[in-house]
Amino acid sequence: MAPDPGTGAGEPAPGGAGRPARLDTEVLVVGAGPVGLMLAAELARGGVDVIVVEKRKAPSTESRASTLHARTMEILDARDLLPDVGTPPNEPQGHFGGLQLDLTLPGTHPGQWKVPQTKTEAVLEEWAISRGVDIRCGHELVAAGEVGEHVEAEAVGRDGVLRLRARYLVACDGEDSTVRRLTGVDFPGNDAGRELLRADVDGIDIPNRRFQRMERGLAIAWRNDKGVTRVMVHEFGGTAGPRTADASFEEVATVWKRVTGEDISGGTPLWVNSFGDTSRQLASYRHGRVLFAGDAAHRQMPVGGQALNLGLQDAFNLGWKLALTVRGRAPEDLLDTYHEERHEVGRRVLANIRAQALLLLGGPEVEPLRTLVVELTGLEDVRAHLAGMISGLDVRYPVPGPAHPLLGARLPHTVVRSGGRHLGSTAELLRAPGGLLLDVGGTGVRVPAGWADRVTAVAGDAEPGSLPGEPGAVLVRPDGHVVWVGRSGERDGDADGLAEALGRWFGPPRPPAGPATP
């Protein structure tokens, strides 16, 4: 997290008598975790002024999440961020409720990738700062609300009260969201009934355990290359009561000994916390000029890294839509598609996490169910279905248009060439600003002039068999999802439905330039 630079986007508006100056910006993002940083960088990439406020004064040293899934790796590749991530360990074997599951599916980054959350945050922060995002650490939000056509907010920092005004505010401030509390939005669901205790501990020597179910509970342990062991433990029959503070290491060590018989109390705890099987989701991800993403929009048990990946993909869906809206290039209702698309994805993920929590934390009574799930995941169709759900590769948005295998889905990996010349892979082509009109069937389809400022056209040959349904051309949103398909064999420069799709996703065409003034 960058230090507070002491200046804002644009000139501060003068304060009234005895009132602090006000900073004006186009979008205020609350929270500088991975989700907030991803969103802020995407907005800045779209030409939007962004201020991020974060109550932490320094970067977190806690790597709560350590897994990036295939879809998130594709997203980072589409923004050319993988060189900064480096070469993390790849593990094809994930799990579903503690039961081994092969996550391998067709794509460039199959399986799961072990990237500490601290590394993910550092990469995204550097990207955001390079795009000109103003990050204000050490500022805790204390007030926020819509006033006319703006959102006004106040954050308290070491230098007093920071007043802000923005056209939109996006809450990316985590499971205990301050914005959610201040706005009083409906957050239905269930509180935790069971929990896992966890700690990073130095100076202990215990066996690695991968979801080992013992007579009295569940034990998980693995030692990293620095000699630090992460332990997680759940005692069967234990319940999650309300907590006013994180669990203590003494509690973790006591439960660990009851479950495993091992004494880890002599180790040095570096980080201790607990998480339960809470399952809540906002009724709406958009409330006028206030939007929610990541754990601020949905709270779930962080099983297999799905919470972090879900949040990053929320931000990737929202960023380009909000940028077009702020820049006046798209109608206001484009933002409604953020809720329509991501709420359903979130609902589905929360449902699979609730099922996993039952398999993972249930006692002897769930053993017959676990046996059945093992049998089912031995069937390839079932394995691929669950792997697609966990990895995010199966997400398909409800996009209008004639049925096609690609419509609403992400554009699969392919390499496009023309006359032997390399034009780019899917990820490389998506690095250009705006949308992509990809003609791989020689249709001659063109981007009408009124949208040429928002959509790039590329024509060439895709790798044989890489694009299902043999499309002639596809219109792809900045987040990589296909929203129009031209049929192979059609040759029509004004392809049916293309202008309608362009208008829906990229706003009305820019009017032609008038005659020059003499």
Short mmCIF file of C-alpha atoms in Angstrom, two decimals:
data_model
loop_
_atom_site.label_atom_id
_atom_site.label_comp_id
_atom_site.label_asym_id
_atom_site.label_seq_id
_atom_site.Cartn_x
_atom_site.Cartn_y
_atom_site.Cartn_z
CA MET A 1 0.00 0.00 0.00
CA ALA A 2 1.50 3.29 -1.06
CA PRO A 3 1.98 6.08 1.48
CA ASP A 4 -0.57 8.88 1.50
CA PRO A 5 0.68 11.33 -1.16
CA GLY A 6 -1.17 14.25 0.43
CA THR A 7 -2.76 15.40 -2.83
CA GLY A 8 -5.92 14.36 -4.59
CA ALA A 9 -7.43 13.96 -8.05
CA GLY A 10 -7.97 17.51 -9.23
CA GLU A 11 -7.93 20.58 -7.02
CA PRO A 12 -9.57 20.39 -3.60
CA ALA A 13 -12.77 22.37 -3.40
CA PRO A 14 -12.50 25.09 -0.77
CA GLY A 15 -14.10 24.24 2.57
CA GLY A 16 -16.50 26.47 4.43
CA ALA A 17 -15.57 28.26 7.62
CA GLY A 18 -13.92 25.72 9.89
CA ARG A 19 -14.53 22.86 7.43
CA PRO A 20 -11.81 20.81 5.77
CA ALA A 21 -11.26 21.12 2.02
CA ARG A 22 -13.11 18.68 -0.20
CA LEU A 23 -11.61 16.43 -2.84
CA ASP A 24 -13.63 15.84 -6.00
CA THR A 25 -13.15 12.69 -8.04
CA GLU A 26 -15.15 10.61 -10.48
CA VAL A 27 -15.14 7.33 -8.55
CA LEU A 28 -14.37 6.73 -4.87
CA VAL A 29 -13.30 3.17 -4.07
CA VAL A 30 -13.42 2.14 -0.42
CA GLY A 31 -10.89 -0.57 0.41
CA ALA A 32 -7.39 -1.20 -0.97
CA GLY A 33 -7.42 -4.97 -0.85
CA PRO A 34 -7.09 -7.01 -4.05
CA VAL A 35 -10.67 -6.29 -5.18
CA GLY A 36 -10.46 -2.53 -4.64
CA LEU A 37 -7.07 -2.32 -6.34
CA MET A 38 -8.23 -4.38 -9.32
CA LEU A 39 -11.29 -2.17 -9.74
CA ALA A 40 -9.36 1.08 -9.33
CA ALA A 41 -6.79 0.06 -11.95
CA GLU A 42 -9.51 -1.02 -14.40
CA LEU A 43 -11.29 2.32 -13.94
CA ALA A 44 -8.08 4.28 -14.44
CA ARG A 45 -7.35 2.18 -17.52
CA GLY A 46 -10.70 3.41 -18.84
CA GLY A 47 -9.75 7.05 -18.30
CA VAL A 48 -11.50 7.62 -14.97
CA ASP A 49 -10.15 9.64 -12.02
CA VAL A 50 -10.12 7.40 -8.96
CA ILE A 51 -9.41 7.87 -5.27
CA VAL A 52 -9.07 4.84 -2.99
CA VAL A 53 -9.44 5.20 0.78
CA GLU A 54 -8.16 2.46 3.06
CA LYS A 55 -8.20 2.40 6.86
CA ARG A 56 -5.00 0.36 7.12
CA LYS A 57 -1.86 2.47 7.49
CA ALA A 58 0.48 -0.09 5.95
CA PRO A 59 0.25 -3.16 3.73
CA SER A 60 -1.08 -6.26 5.40
CA THR A 61 1.41 -9.01 6.18
CA GLU A 62 -1.41 -11.57 6.39
CA SER A 63 -1.90 -13.83 3.37
CA ARG A 64 -5.45 -14.86 4.10
CA ALA A 65 -5.88 -16.32 0.62
CA SER A 66 -3.18 -18.13 -1.33
CA THR A 67 -4.93 -19.56 -4.39
CA LEU A 68 -5.64 -18.06 -7.79
CA HIS A 69 -7.84 -20.08 -10.12
CA ALA A 70 -7.64 -20.49 -13.89
CA ARG A 71 -10.06 -17.70 -14.80
CA THR A 72 -8.29 -15.19 -12.57
CA MET A 73 -4.94 -16.12 -14.13
CA GLU A 74 -6.48 -15.49 -17.56
CA ILE A 75 -7.69 -12.08 -16.38
CA LEU A 76 -4.21 -11.15 -15.12
CA ASP A 77 -2.76 -12.33 -18.44
CA ALA A 78 -5.24 -10.15 -20.34
CA ARG A 79 -3.78 -7.15 -18.49
CA ASP A 80 -0.17 -8.34 -18.96
CA LEU A 81 0.33 -8.74 -15.20
CA LEU A 82 1.60 -12.33 -15.11
CA PRO A 83 5.27 -11.33 -15.50
CA ASP A 84 4.87 -9.41 -12.22
CA VAL A 85 3.24 -12.40 -10.52
CA GLY A 86 6.24 -14.53 -11.50
CA THR A 87 6.12 -18.32 -11.72
CA PRO A 88 3.99 -19.52 -8.80
CA PRO A 89 3.61 -23.23 -8.03
CA ASN A 90 0.86 -24.88 -10.03
CA GLU A 91 -1.30 -27.60 -8.50
CA PRO A 92 -3.81 -29.42 -10.72
CA GLN A 93 -5.42 -31.11 -7.73
CA GLY A 94 -7.87 -28.99 -5.77
CA HIS A 95 -10.71 -30.16 -3.60
CA PHE A 96 -14.46 -30.05 -3.15
CA GLY A 97 -15.35 -30.05 0.53
CA GLY A 98 -11.97 -31.59 1.36
CA LEU A 99 -12.38 -34.34 -1.23
CA GLN A 100 -9.67 -34.40 -3.90
CA LEU A 101 -10.79 -32.95 -7.24
CA ASP A 102 -8.78 -32.57 -10.43
CA LEU A 103 -9.31 -28.95 -11.54
CA THR A 104 -7.68 -29.40 -14.95
CA LEU A 105 -9.73 -27.97 -17.83
CA PRO A 106 -8.77 -26.72 -21.31
CA GLY A 107 -7.07 -23.34 -21.11
CA THR A 108 -3.77 -21.61 -20.60
CA HIS A 109 -3.65 -21.88 -16.80
CA PRO A 110 -5.32 -25.13 -15.71
CA GLY A 111 -5.56 -26.06 -12.05
CA GLN A 112 -4.80 -23.67 -9.22
CA TRP A 113 -1.85 -21.37 -8.64
CA LYS A 114 -0.36 -20.73 -5.22
CA VAL A 115 0.09 -16.97 -4.96
CA PRO A 116 0.11 -15.37 -1.48
CA GLN A 117 -2.47 -12.62 -1.14
CA THR A 118 0.32 -10.23 -0.18
CA LYS A 119 1.88 -10.80 -3.62
CA THR A 120 -1.44 -10.36 -5.42
CA GLU A 121 -2.03 -7.08 -3.59
CA ALA A 122 1.48 -5.81 -4.36
CA VAL A 123 1.10 -6.51 -8.09
CA LEU A 124 -2.32 -4.87 -8.29
CA GLU A 125 -1.21 -1.88 -6.22
CA GLU A 126 1.76 -1.22 -8.48
CA TRP A 127 -0.52 -1.50 -11.52
CA ALA A 128 -3.05 0.91 -10.02
CA ILE A 129 -0.41 3.47 -9.07
CA SER A 130 1.13 3.25 -12.55
CA ARG A 131 -2.29 4.19 -13.92
CA GLY A 132 -2.49 7.26 -11.72
CA VAL A 133 -4.79 5.98 -8.98
CA ASP A 134 -4.67 8.08 -5.79
CA ILE A 135 -4.49 5.69 -2.81
CA ARG A 136 -5.15 7.24 0.63
CA CYS A 137 -4.06 4.81 3.32
CA GLY A 138 -4.75 5.46 6.97
CA HIS A 139 -8.19 6.93 6.23
CA GLU A 140 -11.24 5.26 7.76
CA LEU A 141 -14.63 5.98 6.20
CA VAL A 142 -17.10 7.41 8.71
CA ALA A 143 -19.89 8.82 6.52
CA ALA A 144 -21.22 8.28 3.00
CA GLY A 145 -24.45 8.99 1.16
CA GLU A 146 -25.95 10.23 -2.09
CA VAL A 147 -26.46 13.96 -2.44
CA GLY A 148 -28.08 14.88 -5.74
CA GLU A 149 -25.98 13.49 -8.59
CA HIS A 150 -23.00 12.70 -6.38
CA VAL A 151 -21.93 10.64 -3.41
CA GLU A 152 -20.43 12.58 -0.53
CA ALA A 153 -18.21 10.89 2.02
CA GLU A 154 -15.94 11.61 4.95
CA ALA A 155 -12.88 9.66 6.07
CA VAL A 156 -10.86 10.24 9.21
CA GLY A 157 -7.07 10.13 8.90
CA ARG A 158 -4.04 11.22 10.82
CA ASP A 159 -4.50 14.78 9.55
CA GLY A 160 -8.18 14.98 10.46
CA VAL A 161 -11.29 14.64 8.31
CA LEU A 162 -11.00 14.12 4.56
CA ARG A 163 -14.15 15.20 2.70
CA LEU A 164 -14.76 13.60 -0.69
CA ARG A 165 -17.30 13.96 -3.45
CA ALA A 166 -17.59 11.47 -6.32
CA ARG A 167 -20.03 10.57 -9.03
CA TYR A 168 -19.99 6.95 -7.81
CA LEU A 169 -18.75 5.07 -4.77
CA VAL A 170 -17.80 1.39 -4.87
CA ALA A 171 -17.51 -0.54 -1.62
CA CYS A 172 -14.67 -3.07 -1.74
CA ASP A 173 -14.15 -2.97 2.02
CA GLY A 174 -14.56 -6.61 2.90
CA GLU A 175 -16.89 -8.86 4.82
CA ASP A 176 -17.41 -6.33 7.63
CA SER A 177 -18.07 -3.52 5.13
CA THR A 178 -18.37 -0.06 6.64
CA VAL A 179 -20.23 1.13 3.54
CA ARG A 180 -22.76 -1.64 3.98
CA ARG A 181 -23.31 -0.56 7.58
CA LEU A 182 -23.54 3.14 6.79
CA THR A 183 -26.03 2.65 3.97
CA GLY A 184 -28.12 0.01 5.76
CA VAL A 185 -28.53 -2.16 2.66
CA ASP A 186 -30.28 -5.53 2.92
CA PHE A 187 -27.76 -8.36 3.48
CA PRO A 188 -29.83 -11.53 3.88
CA GLY A 189 -28.47 -14.96 4.69
CA ASN A 190 -27.18 -17.01 7.61
CA ASP A 191 -24.57 -16.39 10.27
CA ALA A 192 -21.88 -18.96 10.99
CA GLY A 193 -22.83 -22.14 12.79
CA ARG A 194 -19.40 -23.81 12.57
CA GLU A 195 -15.88 -22.50 12.20
CA LEU A 196 -12.28 -23.36 11.43
CA LEU A 197 -9.48 -22.01 13.60
CA ARG A 198 -6.24 -21.22 11.78
CA ALA A 199 -2.77 -19.90 12.50
CA ASP A 200 0.60 -19.44 10.87
CA VAL A 201 3.12 -20.85 13.33
CA ASP A 202 6.92 -20.80 13.34
CA GLY A 203 9.08 -23.28 15.20
CA ILE A 204 6.89 -26.39 15.12
CA ASP A 205 7.48 -29.73 13.44
CA ILE A 206 4.29 -31.63 12.66
CA PRO A 207 3.24 -33.78 9.70
CA ASN A 208 1.64 -32.11 6.68
CA ARG A 209 -2.05 -32.95 6.54
CA ARG A 210 -4.46 -32.40 3.66
CA PHE A 211 -8.00 -32.33 5.09
CA GLN A 212 -7.34 -35.21 7.46
CA ARG A 213 -10.50 -36.31 9.24
CA MET A 214 -9.74 -37.80 12.62
CA GLU A 215 -12.00 -39.19 15.30
CA ARG A 216 -12.58 -35.83 16.97
CA GLY A 217 -12.23 -33.40 14.12
CA LEU A 218 -10.61 -32.08 10.97
CA ALA A 219 -6.92 -31.13 10.83
CA ILE A 220 -5.01 -29.39 8.04
CA ALA A 221 -1.33 -28.45 8.06
CA TRP A 222 1.34 -27.50 5.57
CA ARG A 223 4.79 -26.04 5.94
CA ASN A 224 5.99 -23.39 3.49
CA ASP A 225 9.51 -22.91 2.15
CA LYS A 226 10.27 -20.46 4.98
CA GLY A 227 9.59 -23.05 7.64
CA VAL A 228 6.27 -21.55 8.73
CA THR A 229 3.40 -24.00 9.21
CA ARG A 230 -0.20 -23.04 8.60
CA VAL A 231 -2.56 -25.08 10.74
CA MET A 232 -6.34 -25.22 10.53
CA VAL A 233 -8.55 -27.22 12.85
CA HIS A 234 -12.23 -27.90 13.49
CA GLU A 235 -13.59 -29.99 16.32
CA PHE A 236 -16.65 -31.97 15.30
CA GLY A 237 -19.73 -30.70 17.07
CA GLY A 238 -18.14 -27.36 17.84
CA THR A 239 -20.23 -24.30 17.15
CA ALA A 240 -19.32 -20.74 16.13
CA GLY A 241 -20.40 -18.13 18.61
CA PRO A 242 -20.16 -14.38 18.03
CA ARG A 243 -16.60 -13.07 18.28
CA THR A 244 -15.54 -9.56 19.19
CA ALA A 245 -11.88 -10.31 18.41
CA ASP A 246 -9.81 -12.89 16.53
CA ALA A 247 -9.22 -16.28 18.07
CA SER A 248 -6.17 -16.62 20.33
CA PHE A 249 -3.25 -18.93 19.64
CA GLU A 250 -3.96 -20.62 22.97
CA GLU A 251 -7.41 -21.57 21.68
CA VAL A 252 -5.95 -22.91 18.42
CA ALA A 253 -3.32 -24.95 20.25
CA THR A 254 -5.87 -26.36 22.71
CA VAL A 255 -8.27 -27.52 20.00
CA TRP A 256 -5.38 -28.83 17.87
CA LYS A 257 -4.21 -31.00 20.76
CA ARG A 258 -7.71 -32.35 21.41
CA VAL A 259 -8.12 -33.31 17.75
CA THR A 260 -4.60 -34.54 16.87
CA GLY A 261 -2.92 -35.22 20.20
CA GLU A 262 -0.01 -32.95 19.17
CA ASP A 263 1.27 -30.03 21.24
CA ILE A 264 2.03 -26.93 19.17
CA SER A 265 1.85 -24.48 22.06
CA GLY A 266 5.62 -23.98 22.03
CA GLY A 267 5.55 -22.48 18.54
CA THR A 268 5.58 -18.79 17.71
CA PRO A 269 2.27 -17.61 16.23
CA LEU A 270 2.69 -15.13 13.38
CA TRP A 271 -0.98 -14.77 12.60
CA VAL A 272 -4.14 -16.23 14.14
CA ASN A 273 -7.77 -15.99 13.10
CA SER A 274 -10.92 -18.00 12.54
CA PHE A 275 -13.53 -18.22 9.85
CA GLY A 276 -16.99 -19.70 9.87
CA ASP A 277 -19.59 -20.91 7.42
CA THR A 278 -21.45 -17.58 7.23
CA SER A 279 -23.42 -17.28 3.98
CA ARG A 280 -24.85 -13.86 3.13
CA GLN A 281 -25.38 -11.96 -0.12
CA LEU A 282 -26.64 -8.46 -0.81
CA ALA A 283 -30.12 -8.35 -2.28
CA SER A 284 -28.72 -5.87 -4.82
CA TYR A 285 -25.12 -5.09 -5.79
CA ARG A 286 -26.17 -1.61 -6.91
CA HIS A 287 -27.92 1.05 -4.84
CA GLY A 288 -28.09 4.10 -7.06
CA ARG A 289 -24.61 5.61 -7.14
CA VAL A 290 -23.26 3.17 -4.55
CA LEU A 291 -22.10 -0.25 -5.73
CA PHE A 292 -20.59 -3.24 -3.93
CA ALA A 293 -17.96 -5.79 -4.97
CA GLY A 294 -16.11 -8.69 -3.39
CA ASP A 295 -16.77 -9.65 0.22
CA ALA A 296 -18.65 -6.37 0.73
CA ALA A 297 -21.30 -7.85 -1.60
CA HIS A 298 -21.17 -11.46 -0.44
CA ARG A 299 -19.81 -13.19 2.64
CA GLN A 300 -18.93 -16.85 2.51
CA MET A 301 -16.60 -19.41 3.98
CA PRO A 302 -13.24 -19.00 2.17
CA VAL A 303 -13.00 -22.54 0.83
CA GLY A 304 -10.37 -23.25 -1.81
CA GLY A 305 -9.77 -19.58 -2.57
CA GLN A 306 -13.17 -19.06 -4.14
CA ALA A 307 -13.92 -15.90 -2.13
CA LEU A 308 -10.89 -13.97 -3.41
CA ASN A 309 -11.30 -15.13 -6.99
CA LEU A 310 -15.02 -14.33 -6.98
CA GLY A 311 -14.27 -10.80 -5.78
CA LEU A 312 -11.55 -10.14 -8.35
CA GLN A 313 -13.93 -11.28 -11.08
CA ASP A 314 -16.63 -8.95 -9.70
CA ALA A 315 -14.21 -6.05 -10.13
CA PHE A 316 -13.25 -7.14 -13.65
CA ASN A 317 -16.92 -7.22 -14.66
CA LEU A 318 -17.69 -3.83 -13.13
CA GLY A 319 -14.62 -1.81 -14.06
CA TRP A 320 -15.15 -1.32 -17.78
CA LYS A 321 -18.90 -0.78 -17.37
CA LEU A 322 -18.46 1.93 -14.77
CA ALA A 323 -15.68 3.56 -16.81
CA LEU A 324 -17.89 3.79 -19.93
CA THR A 325 -20.74 5.17 -17.84
CA VAL A 326 -18.59 7.82 -16.15
CA ARG A 327 -17.08 8.86 -19.48
CA GLY A 328 -20.58 9.35 -20.90
CA ARG A 329 -20.08 6.66 -23.53
CA ALA A 330 -22.76 4.27 -22.27
CA PRO A 331 -26.28 4.58 -20.89
CA GLU A 332 -26.79 4.43 -17.13
CA ASP A 333 -28.55 1.06 -17.31
CA LEU A 334 -25.30 -0.64 -18.38
CA LEU A 335 -24.47 -0.63 -14.65
CA ASP A 336 -27.59 -2.68 -13.95
CA THR A 337 -26.03 -5.57 -15.87
CA TYR A 338 -23.30 -5.72 -13.22
CA HIS A 339 -25.85 -6.78 -10.60
CA GLU A 340 -27.75 -9.02 -13.03
CA GLU A 341 -24.63 -10.93 -14.01
CA ARG A 342 -22.54 -11.06 -10.87
CA HIS A 343 -25.33 -11.61 -8.33
CA GLU A 344 -26.26 -14.87 -10.04
CA VAL A 345 -22.62 -15.96 -10.21
CA GLY A 346 -22.25 -15.13 -6.51
CA ARG A 347 -25.43 -17.00 -5.60
CA ARG A 348 -24.13 -20.10 -7.35
CA VAL A 349 -20.72 -19.91 -5.70
CA LEU A 350 -22.25 -19.44 -2.24
CA ALA A 351 -24.43 -22.49 -2.84
CA ASN A 352 -21.46 -24.69 -3.72
CA ILE A 353 -19.54 -23.36 -0.71
CA ARG A 354 -22.43 -24.24 1.62
CA ALA A 355 -22.35 -27.78 0.21
CA GLN A 356 -18.59 -27.93 0.73
CA ALA A 357 -18.90 -26.67 4.30
CA LEU A 358 -21.26 -29.52 5.09
CA LEU A 359 -18.83 -32.09 3.64
CA LEU A 360 -15.83 -30.47 5.31
CA LEU A 361 -17.08 -29.65 8.80
CA GLY A 362 -19.76 -32.26 9.29
CA GLY A 363 -19.02 -35.08 11.69
CA PRO A 364 -19.43 -38.84 11.20
CA GLU A 365 -23.01 -38.30 10.02
CA VAL A 366 -21.78 -36.93 6.65
CA GLU A 367 -19.54 -39.90 5.81
CA PRO A 368 -22.15 -41.60 3.58
CA LEU A 369 -22.56 -38.34 1.65
CA ARG A 370 -18.79 -37.97 1.28
CA THR A 371 -18.56 -41.51 -0.08
CA LEU A 372 -21.26 -40.74 -2.64
CA VAL A 373 -19.55 -37.51 -3.75
CA VAL A 374 -16.28 -39.41 -4.28
CA GLU A 375 -18.12 -41.87 -6.52
CA LEU A 376 -19.78 -39.06 -8.48
CA THR A 377 -16.57 -37.10 -9.03
CA GLY A 378 -15.13 -40.24 -10.59
CA LEU A 379 -17.47 -39.53 -13.52
CA GLU A 380 -15.77 -37.16 -15.97
CA ASP A 381 -18.86 -35.03 -16.60
CA VAL A 382 -19.31 -34.46 -12.86
CA ARG A 383 -15.62 -33.71 -12.32
CA ALA A 384 -15.56 -31.21 -15.20
CA HIS A 385 -18.77 -29.58 -13.98
CA LEU A 386 -17.38 -28.98 -10.49
CA ALA A 387 -13.97 -27.95 -11.81
CA GLY A 388 -15.60 -25.38 -14.09
CA MET A 389 -17.64 -23.99 -11.20
CA ILE A 390 -14.65 -23.65 -8.85
CA SER A 391 -12.25 -22.27 -11.47
CA GLY A 392 -14.73 -19.73 -12.86
CA LEU A 393 -14.24 -21.05 -16.39
CA ASP A 394 -17.89 -22.05 -16.72
CA VAL A 395 -19.34 -18.54 -16.15
CA ARG A 396 -21.81 -17.68 -18.89
CA TYR A 397 -23.77 -14.45 -18.76
CA PRO A 398 -27.37 -14.14 -20.04
CA VAL A 399 -26.59 -12.28 -23.27
CA PRO A 400 -29.44 -11.78 -25.78
CA GLY A 401 -29.05 -13.19 -29.27
CA PRO A 402 -29.38 -16.42 -31.28
CA ALA A 403 -28.09 -19.44 -29.36
CA HIS A 404 -24.41 -20.22 -29.87
CA PRO A 405 -21.84 -22.09 -27.72
CA LEU A 406 -19.81 -18.90 -27.30
CA LEU A 407 -22.56 -16.39 -26.59
CA GLY A 408 -22.18 -15.10 -23.02
CA ALA A 409 -19.11 -17.26 -22.35
CA ARG A 410 -15.52 -16.11 -22.13
CA LEU A 411 -13.56 -16.15 -25.39
CA PRO A 412 -11.47 -19.34 -25.18
CA HIS A 413 -7.74 -19.30 -25.77
CA THR A 414 -6.71 -19.19 -29.39
CA VAL A 415 -3.94 -17.65 -31.46
CA VAL A 416 -4.87 -15.47 -34.42
CA ARG A 417 -2.64 -15.22 -37.47
CA SER A 418 -2.95 -13.54 -40.84
CA GLY A 419 -0.81 -14.64 -43.76
CA GLY A 420 1.57 -16.33 -41.34
CA ARG A 421 1.88 -13.18 -39.22
CA HIS A 422 1.13 -13.50 -35.51
CA LEU A 423 -1.65 -11.07 -34.55
CA GLY A 424 -1.99 -12.19 -30.98
CA SER A 425 -3.35 -14.72 -28.53
CA THR A 426 -6.74 -14.20 -26.91
CA ALA A 427 -5.06 -12.55 -23.89
CA GLU A 428 -2.87 -10.33 -26.08
CA LEU A 429 -5.81 -9.15 -28.18
CA LEU A 430 -7.76 -8.23 -25.03
CA ARG A 431 -4.99 -5.91 -23.87
CA ALA A 432 -6.10 -3.23 -26.31
CA PRO A 433 -8.45 -0.63 -24.78
CA GLY A 434 -12.17 -1.26 -25.22
CA GLY A 435 -13.92 -4.15 -26.91
CA LEU A 436 -12.77 -6.50 -29.66
CA LEU A 437 -14.46 -7.44 -32.95
CA LEU A 438 -12.65 -10.58 -34.07
CA ASP A 439 -13.31 -11.84 -37.60
CA VAL A 440 -11.96 -15.38 -37.94
CA GLY A 441 -14.24 -16.50 -40.77
CA GLY A 442 -13.42 -14.00 -43.48
CA THR A 443 -16.83 -12.37 -43.13
CA GLY A 444 -15.53 -8.88 -43.78
CA VAL A 445 -17.58 -7.58 -40.87
CA ARG A 446 -16.56 -4.09 -39.84
CA VAL A 447 -16.84 -1.88 -36.77
CA PRO A 448 -19.21 0.95 -37.73
CA ALA A 449 -17.44 4.30 -37.53
CA GLY A 450 -19.56 5.47 -34.60
CA TRP A 451 -18.04 2.79 -32.33
CA ALA A 452 -14.48 2.78 -33.64
CA ASP A 453 -13.37 4.73 -30.55
CA ARG A 454 -14.50 1.89 -28.26
CA VAL A 455 -13.97 -1.32 -30.26
CA THR A 456 -10.90 -2.64 -32.10
CA ALA A 457 -11.30 -4.84 -35.18
CA VAL A 458 -8.96 -7.78 -35.88
CA ALA A 459 -9.27 -10.19 -38.83
CA GLY A 460 -7.29 -13.40 -39.22
CA ASP A 461 -7.34 -17.16 -38.77
CA ALA A 462 -7.85 -18.81 -35.39
CA GLU A 463 -6.31 -22.12 -34.44
CA PRO A 464 -8.46 -24.94 -35.87
CA GLY A 465 -11.01 -26.23 -33.36
CA SER A 466 -10.19 -23.62 -30.72
CA LEU A 467 -13.51 -21.75 -30.99
CA PRO A 468 -16.61 -23.94 -30.60
CA GLY A 469 -19.47 -23.54 -33.05
CA GLU A 470 -17.14 -22.26 -35.81
CA PRO A 471 -18.07 -18.60 -35.53
CA GLY A 472 -17.40 -16.27 -38.41
CA ALA A 473 -16.89 -13.28 -36.13
CA VAL A 474 -17.33 -12.45 -32.45
CA LEU A 475 -17.83 -9.22 -30.51
CA VAL A 476 -15.99 -9.44 -27.19
CA ARG A 477 -16.41 -7.14 -24.19
CA PRO A 478 -13.36 -5.78 -22.34
CA ASP A 479 -13.85 -8.51 -19.71
CA GLY A 480 -13.42 -11.20 -22.37
CA HIS A 481 -17.05 -12.34 -22.68
CA VAL A 482 -18.64 -12.80 -26.09
CA VAL A 483 -21.78 -10.72 -26.70
CA TRP A 484 -22.41 -11.23 -30.41
CA VAL A 485 -21.60 -14.02 -32.85
CA GLY A 486 -21.58 -13.75 -36.65
CA ARG A 487 -22.10 -17.07 -38.34
CA SER A 488 -19.35 -18.72 -40.33
CA GLY A 489 -19.90 -18.41 -44.07
CA GLU A 490 -21.82 -15.14 -43.77
CA ARG A 491 -20.31 -12.21 -45.58
CA ASP A 492 -22.04 -9.08 -44.44
CA GLY A 493 -20.31 -5.82 -43.56
CA ASP A 494 -23.47 -4.78 -41.65
CA ALA A 495 -24.02 -8.09 -39.89
CA ASP A 496 -27.42 -8.70 -38.34
CA GLY A 497 -27.56 -7.76 -34.70
CA LEU A 498 -24.06 -6.28 -34.51
CA ALA A 499 -25.16 -2.64 -34.23
CA GLU A 500 -27.71 -3.61 -31.58
CA ALA A 501 -25.04 -5.45 -29.56
CA LEU A 502 -22.62 -2.55 -29.91
CA GLY A 503 -25.25 -0.14 -28.65
CA ARG A 504 -26.20 -2.35 -25.73
CA TRP A 505 -22.67 -2.93 -24.44
CA PHE A 506 -20.73 0.10 -25.67
CA GLY A 507 -23.34 2.84 -25.76
CA PRO A 508 -24.73 4.85 -28.68
CA PRO A 509 -22.55 5.55 -31.70
CA ARG A 510 -20.53 8.70 -31.68
CA PRO A 511 -22.12 11.18 -34.10
CA PRO A 512 -20.11 11.90 -37.24
CA ALA A 513 -17.93 14.95 -37.14
CA GLY A 514 -19.60 18.00 -38.64
CA PRO A 515 -18.11 20.11 -41.42
CA ALA A 516 -15.10 22.15 -40.48
CA THR A 517 -15.83 25.73 -39.46
CA PRO A 518 -14.36 28.16 -41.98
#
